[in-house]
Amino acid sequence: MTNILIIYSSRDGQTLKICQRLQSVIERHTQQVTLVSIEVADRVNLQTCDKIVMGASIHYGRHNPQVLAFIERNQSILESKPNAFFSVNVVARKPEKQTPDSNPYLRKFLKRIHWKPKQLAVFAGKIDYPSYNMFDRSLIRLIMWMTKGPTDPSAVVEFTDWEQVEAFGQIISSMDISGQ
């Protein structure tokens, strides 16, 4: 049975939710999935994994620095296996910013790392104004106002395209572990 590790960095829970959907899709293909947060990823023996997937959300324009550090520490093993990376951000709600080539946050991230993931994806995230503290709610509302997004402070808006997530799960499932 193929052993797939999915490492996630999620601030508000949407990236974890996406990873759980990926896990569900992949396990339908009789592949075993281990899901771990970036905070405990160093405790996993990466050598025992057949495929490695990383997913990270954007918070105020940046991915979690722990993601960058993990990649730097483990670049050679990441490159030695079938692998994938995806970014979750609200900018991806716009059709012209939904692909790895057009999403500014993913492009900027890829320029900062030396690892070249074999599969890439970008998923739109979620805005949950009621769960934010006053500062975050105000700042995110300002950003949304500037980018013509939702600004109602009571709104919860999920932008994630679940069909796109399912399709990425299929891609991960079909990654070849023999020739990489």
C-alpha positions as protocol buffer text, in pm:
chain_id: "A"
residue {
  index: 1
  type: MET
  ca { x: 0 y: 0 z: 0 }
}
residue {
  index: 2
  type: THR
  ca { x: 129 y: 346 z: -92 }
}
residue {
  index: 3
  type: ASN
  ca { x: 205 y: 566 z: 208 }
}
residue {
  index: 4
  type: ILE
  ca { x: 134 y: 936 z: 152 }
}
residue {
  index: 5
  type: LEU
  ca { x: 226 y: 1211 z: 397 }
}
residue {
  index: 6
  type: ILE
  ca { x: 29 y: 1536 z: 386 }
}
residue {
  index: 7
  type: ILE
  ca { x: 185 y: 1819 z: 587 }
}
residue {
  index: 8
  type: TYR
  ca { x: -27 y: 2127 z: 643 }
}
residue {
  index: 9
  type: SER
  ca { x: 5 y: 2476 z: 783 }
}
residue {
  index: 10
  type: SER
  ca { x: -337 y: 2618 z: 862 }
}
residue {
  index: 11
  type: ARG
  ca { x: -415 y: 2927 z: 1061 }
}
residue {
  index: 12
  type: ASP
  ca { x: -794 y: 2936 z: 1054 }
}
residue {
  index: 13
  type: GLY
  ca { x: -864 y: 2573 z: 963 }
}
residue {
  index: 14
  type: GLN
  ca { x: -945 y: 2592 z: 590 }
}
residue {
  index: 15
  type: THR
  ca { x: -615 y: 2439 z: 479 }
}
residue {
  index: 16
  type: LEU
  ca { x: -670 y: 2152 z: 723 }
}
residue {
  index: 17
  type: LYS
  ca { x: -1022 y: 2107 z: 582 }
}
residue {
  index: 18
  type: ILE
  ca { x: -876 y: 2093 z: 229 }
}
residue {
  index: 19
  type: CYS
  ca { x: -616 y: 1838 z: 344 }
}
residue {
  index: 20
  type: GLN
  ca { x: -889 y: 1624 z: 498 }
}
residue {
  index: 21
  type: ARG
  ca { x: -1075 y: 1625 z: 165 }
}
residue {
  index: 22
  type: LEU
  ca { x: -755 y: 1530 z: -17 }
}
residue {
  index: 23
  type: GLN
  ca { x: -707 y: 1249 z: 233 }
}
residue {
  index: 24
  type: SER
  ca { x: -1059 y: 1124 z: 165 }
}
residue {
  index: 25
  type: VAL
  ca { x: -1005 y: 1127 z: -213 }
}
residue {
  index: 26
  type: ILE
  ca { x: -667 y: 955 z: -192 }
}
residue {
  index: 27
  type: GLU
  ca { x: -786 y: 686 z: 50 }
}
residue {
  index: 28
  type: ARG
  ca { x: -1060 y: 590 z: -199 }
}
residue {
  index: 29
  type: HIS
  ca { x: -769 y: 470 z: -414 }
}
residue {
  index: 30
  type: THR
  ca { x: -655 y: 234 z: -136 }
}
residue {
  index: 31
  type: GLN
  ca { x: -359 y: 450 z: -47 }
}
residue {
  index: 32
  type: GLN
  ca { x: -273 y: 524 z: 315 }
}
residue {
  index: 33
  type: VAL
  ca { x: -257 y: 891 z: 418 }
}
residue {
  index: 34
  type: THR
  ca { x: -94 y: 1040 z: 725 }
}
residue {
  index: 35
  type: LEU
  ca { x: -197 y: 1399 z: 794 }
}
residue {
  index: 36
  type: VAL
  ca { x: 30 y: 1611 z: 1019 }
}
residue {
  index: 37
  type: SER
  ca { x: 63 y: 1979 z: 1100 }
}
residue {
  index: 38
  type: ILE
  ca { x: 386 y: 2161 z: 1021 }
}
residue {
  index: 39
  type: GLU
  ca { x: 445 y: 2194 z: 1396 }
}
residue {
  index: 40
  type: VAL
  ca { x: 503 y: 1817 z: 1431 }
}
residue {
  index: 41
  type: ALA
  ca { x: 625 y: 1731 z: 1080 }
}
residue {
  index: 42
  type: ASP
  ca { x: 986 y: 1694 z: 1194 }
}
residue {
  index: 43
  type: ARG
  ca { x: 882 y: 1395 z: 1407 }
}
residue {
  index: 44
  type: VAL
  ca { x: 784 y: 1198 z: 1095 }
}
residue {
  index: 45
  type: ASN
  ca { x: 1040 y: 974 z: 928 }
}
residue {
  index: 46
  type: LEU
  ca { x: 1014 y: 1107 z: 571 }
}
residue {
  index: 47
  type: GLN
  ca { x: 1209 y: 809 z: 438 }
}
residue {
  index: 48
  type: THR
  ca { x: 909 y: 583 z: 508 }
}
residue {
  index: 49
  type: CYS
  ca { x: 678 y: 796 z: 291 }
}
residue {
  index: 50
  type: ASP
  ca { x: 618 y: 711 z: -74 }
}
residue {
  index: 51
  type: LYS
  ca { x: 477 y: 1056 z: -159 }
}
residue {
  index: 52
  type: ILE
  ca { x: 491 y: 1388 z: 25 }
}
residue {
  index: 53
  type: VAL
  ca { x: 236 y: 1667 z: -11 }
}
residue {
  index: 54
  type: MET
  ca { x: 252 y: 2006 z: 158 }
}
residue {
  index: 55
  type: GLY
  ca { x: -27 y: 2259 z: 190 }
}
residue {
  index: 56
  type: ALA
  ca { x: 7 y: 2605 z: 340 }
}
residue {
  index: 57
  type: SER
  ca { x: -221 y: 2901 z: 385 }
}
residue {
  index: 58
  type: ILE
  ca { x: -138 y: 3265 z: 340 }
}
residue {
  index: 59
  type: HIS
  ca { x: -173 y: 3503 z: 632 }
}
residue {
  index: 60
  type: TYR
  ca { x: -110 y: 3870 z: 561 }
}
residue {
  index: 61
  type: GLY
  ca { x: 69 y: 3791 z: 239 }
}
residue {
  index: 62
  type: ARG
  ca { x: 303 y: 3518 z: 364 }
}
residue {
  index: 63
  type: HIS
  ca { x: 322 y: 3147 z: 420 }
}
residue {
  index: 64
  type: ASN
  ca { x: 414 y: 3027 z: 768 }
}
residue {
  index: 65
  type: PRO
  ca { x: 794 y: 3059 z: 815 }
}
residue {
  index: 66
  type: GLN
  ca { x: 794 y: 2703 z: 955 }
}
residue {
  index: 67
  type: VAL
  ca { x: 700 y: 2580 z: 606 }
}
residue {
  index: 68
  type: LEU
  ca { x: 1005 y: 2747 z: 453 }
}
residue {
  index: 69
  type: ALA
  ca { x: 1232 y: 2613 z: 726 }
}
residue {
  index: 70
  type: PHE
  ca { x: 1096 y: 2258 z: 686 }
}
residue {
  index: 71
  type: ILE
  ca { x: 1153 y: 2270 z: 311 }
}
residue {
  index: 72
  type: GLU
  ca { x: 1510 y: 2396 z: 357 }
}
residue {
  index: 73
  type: ARG
  ca { x: 1589 y: 2119 z: 609 }
}
residue {
  index: 74
  type: ASN
  ca { x: 1432 y: 1845 z: 396 }
}
residue {
  index: 75
  type: GLN
  ca { x: 1482 y: 1956 z: 36 }
}
residue {
  index: 76
  type: SER
  ca { x: 1683 y: 1654 z: -74 }
}
residue {
  index: 77
  type: ILE
  ca { x: 1430 y: 1402 z: 55 }
}
residue {
  index: 78
  type: LEU
  ca { x: 1140 y: 1604 z: -87 }
}
residue {
  index: 79
  type: GLU
  ca { x: 1306 y: 1598 z: -427 }
}
residue {
  index: 80
  type: SER
  ca { x: 1373 y: 1223 z: -405 }
}
residue {
  index: 81
  type: LYS
  ca { x: 1002 y: 1134 z: -389 }
}
residue {
  index: 82
  type: PRO
  ca { x: 685 y: 1216 z: -581 }
}
residue {
  index: 83
  type: ASN
  ca { x: 572 y: 1539 z: -420 }
}
residue {
  index: 84
  type: ALA
  ca { x: 326 y: 1824 z: -440 }
}
residue {
  index: 85
  type: PHE
  ca { x: 268 y: 2166 z: -287 }
}
residue {
  index: 86
  type: PHE
  ca { x: -44 y: 2377 z: -270 }
}
residue {
  index: 87
  type: SER
  ca { x: -119 y: 2724 z: -140 }
}
residue {
  index: 88
  type: VAL
  ca { x: -448 y: 2841 z: 8 }
}
residue {
  index: 89
  type: ASN
  ca { x: -533 y: 3208 z: -19 }
}
residue {
  index: 90
  type: VAL
  ca { x: -834 y: 3432 z: -69 }
}
residue {
  index: 91
  type: VAL
  ca { x: -677 y: 3603 z: -371 }
}
residue {
  index: 92
  type: ALA
  ca { x: -739 y: 3274 z: -555 }
}
residue {
  index: 93
  type: ARG
  ca { x: -1113 y: 3352 z: -543 }
}
residue {
  index: 94
  type: LYS
  ca { x: -1050 y: 3554 z: -857 }
}
residue {
  index: 95
  type: PRO
  ca { x: -1043 y: 3343 z: -1176 }
}
residue {
  index: 96
  type: GLU
  ca { x: -732 y: 3520 z: -1305 }
}
residue {
  index: 97
  type: LYS
  ca { x: -538 y: 3426 z: -986 }
}
residue {
  index: 98
  type: GLN
  ca { x: -643 y: 3059 z: -945 }
}
residue {
  index: 99
  type: THR
  ca { x: -350 y: 2884 z: -1110 }
}
residue {
  index: 100
  type: PRO
  ca { x: 8 y: 2825 z: -996 }
}
residue {
  index: 101
  type: ASP
  ca { x: 128 y: 3045 z: -1284 }
}
residue {
  index: 102
  type: SER
  ca { x: -106 y: 3333 z: -1204 }
}
residue {
  index: 103
  type: ASN
  ca { x: -125 y: 3335 z: -824 }
}
residue {
  index: 104
  type: PRO
  ca { x: 111 y: 3602 z: -688 }
}
residue {
  index: 105
  type: TYR
  ca { x: 156 y: 3439 z: -347 }
}
residue {
  index: 106
  type: LEU
  ca { x: 254 y: 3101 z: -487 }
}
residue {
  index: 107
  type: ARG
  ca { x: 485 y: 3258 z: -744 }
}
residue {
  index: 108
  type: LYS
  ca { x: 659 y: 3463 z: -474 }
}
residue {
  index: 109
  type: PHE
  ca { x: 689 y: 3156 z: -250 }
}
residue {
  index: 110
  type: LEU
  ca { x: 842 y: 2943 z: -527 }
}
residue {
  index: 111
  type: LYS
  ca { x: 1106 y: 3211 z: -587 }
}
residue {
  index: 112
  type: ARG
  ca { x: 1206 y: 3194 z: -219 }
}
residue {
  index: 113
  type: ILE
  ca { x: 1269 y: 2818 z: -213 }
}
residue {
  index: 114
  type: HIS
  ca { x: 1507 y: 2593 z: -404 }
}
residue {
  index: 115
  type: TRP
  ca { x: 1272 y: 2292 z: -403 }
}
residue {
  index: 116
  type: LYS
  ca { x: 1075 y: 2251 z: -724 }
}
residue {
  index: 117
  type: PRO
  ca { x: 751 y: 2066 z: -639 }
}
residue {
  index: 118
  type: LYS
  ca { x: 645 y: 1818 z: -906 }
}
residue {
  index: 119
  type: GLN
  ca { x: 276 y: 1908 z: -871 }
}
residue {
  index: 120
  type: LEU
  ca { x: 136 y: 2248 z: -776 }
}
residue {
  index: 121
  type: ALA
  ca { x: -209 y: 2382 z: -696 }
}
residue {
  index: 122
  type: VAL
  ca { x: -374 y: 2693 z: -559 }
}
residue {
  index: 123
  type: PHE
  ca { x: -704 y: 2686 z: -374 }
}
residue {
  index: 124
  type: ALA
  ca { x: -921 y: 2976 z: -270 }
}
residue {
  index: 125
  type: GLY
  ca { x: -964 y: 2996 z: 105 }
}
residue {
  index: 126
  type: LYS
  ca { x: -1233 y: 3122 z: 337 }
}
residue {
  index: 127
  type: ILE
  ca { x: -1322 y: 3444 z: 514 }
}
residue {
  index: 128
  type: ASP
  ca { x: -1480 y: 3404 z: 856 }
}
residue {
  index: 129
  type: TYR
  ca { x: -1520 y: 3755 z: 995 }
}
residue {
  index: 130
  type: PRO
  ca { x: -1698 y: 3650 z: 1318 }
}
residue {
  index: 131
  type: SER
  ca { x: -1404 y: 3432 z: 1421 }
}
residue {
  index: 132
  type: TYR
  ca { x: -1142 y: 3708 z: 1377 }
}
residue {
  index: 133
  type: ASN
  ca { x: -1027 y: 3944 z: 1649 }
}
residue {
  index: 134
  type: MET
  ca { x: -1105 y: 4314 z: 1601 }
}
residue {
  index: 135
  type: PHE
  ca { x: -768 y: 4395 z: 1443 }
}
residue {
  index: 136
  type: ASP
  ca { x: -777 y: 4107 z: 1193 }
}
residue {
  index: 137
  type: ARG
  ca { x: -1142 y: 4171 z: 1107 }
}
residue {
  index: 138
  type: SER
  ca { x: -1073 y: 4541 z: 1039 }
}
residue {
  index: 139
  type: LEU
  ca { x: -761 y: 4477 z: 834 }
}
residue {
  index: 140
  type: ILE
  ca { x: -916 y: 4195 z: 629 }
}
residue {
  index: 141
  type: ARG
  ca { x: -1226 y: 4408 z: 565 }
}
residue {
  index: 142
  type: LEU
  ca { x: -1000 y: 4687 z: 437 }
}
residue {
  index: 143
  type: ILE
  ca { x: -814 y: 4445 z: 210 }
}
residue {
  index: 144
  type: MET
  ca { x: -1143 y: 4301 z: 84 }
}
residue {
  index: 145
  type: TRP
  ca { x: -1282 y: 4650 z: 23 }
}
residue {
  index: 146
  type: MET
  ca { x: -971 y: 4737 z: -180 }
}
residue {
  index: 147
  type: THR
  ca { x: -994 y: 4414 z: -381 }
}
residue {
  index: 148
  type: LYS
  ca { x: -1375 y: 4421 z: -421 }
}
residue {
  index: 149
  type: GLY
  ca { x: -1436 y: 4126 z: -191 }
}
residue {
  index: 150
  type: PRO
  ca { x: -1697 y: 4074 z: 82 }
}
residue {
  index: 151
  type: THR
  ca { x: -1682 y: 4324 z: 368 }
}
residue {
  index: 152
  type: ASP
  ca { x: -1987 y: 4240 z: 581 }
}
residue {
  index: 153
  type: PRO
  ca { x: -1837 y: 4188 z: 930 }
}
residue {
  index: 154
  type: SER
  ca { x: -2086 y: 3908 z: 1000 }
}
residue {
  index: 155
  type: ALA
  ca { x: -2009 y: 3718 z: 678 }
}
residue {
  index: 156
  type: VAL
  ca { x: -1858 y: 3372 z: 652 }
}
residue {
  index: 157
  type: VAL
  ca { x: -1764 y: 3309 z: 289 }
}
residue {
  index: 158
  type: GLU
  ca { x: -1602 y: 2990 z: 168 }
}
residue {
  index: 159
  type: PHE
  ca { x: -1439 y: 3038 z: -172 }
}
residue {
  index: 160
  type: THR
  ca { x: -1283 y: 2690 z: -199 }
}
residue {
  index: 161
  type: ASP
  ca { x: -1367 y: 2504 z: -520 }
}
residue {
  index: 162
  type: TRP
  ca { x: -1414 y: 2151 z: -387 }
}
residue {
  index: 163
  type: GLU
  ca { x: -1417 y: 2000 z: -736 }
}
residue {
  index: 164
  type: GLN
  ca { x: -1070 y: 2147 z: -788 }
}
residue {
  index: 165
  type: VAL
  ca { x: -958 y: 1995 z: -457 }
}
residue {
  index: 166
  type: GLU
  ca { x: -1099 y: 1656 z: -561 }
}
residue {
  index: 167
  type: ALA
  ca { x: -917 y: 1677 z: -895 }
}
residue {
  index: 168
  type: PHE
  ca { x: -589 y: 1752 z: -717 }
}
residue {
  index: 169
  type: GLY
  ca { x: -649 y: 1452 z: -494 }
}
residue {
  index: 170
  type: GLN
  ca { x: -680 y: 1240 z: -808 }
}
residue {
  index: 171
  type: ILE
  ca { x: -350 y: 1381 z: -936 }
}
residue {
  index: 172
  type: ILE
  ca { x: -177 y: 1295 z: -607 }
}
residue {
  index: 173
  type: SER
  ca { x: -327 y: 946 z: -614 }
}
residue {
  index: 174
  type: SER
  ca { x: -195 y: 884 z: -963 }
}
residue {
  index: 175
  type: MET
  ca { x: 160 y: 1011 z: -905 }
}
residue {
  index: 176
  type: ASP
  ca { x: 394 y: 727 z: -999 }
}
residue {
  index: 177
  type: ILE
  ca { x: 616 y: 606 z: -715 }
}
residue {
  index: 178
  type: SER
  ca { x: 828 y: 374 z: -928 }
}
residue {
  index: 179
  type: GLY
  ca { x: 998 y: 618 z: -1164 }
}
residue {
  index: 180
  type: GLN
  ca { x: 904 y: 947 z: -999 }
}
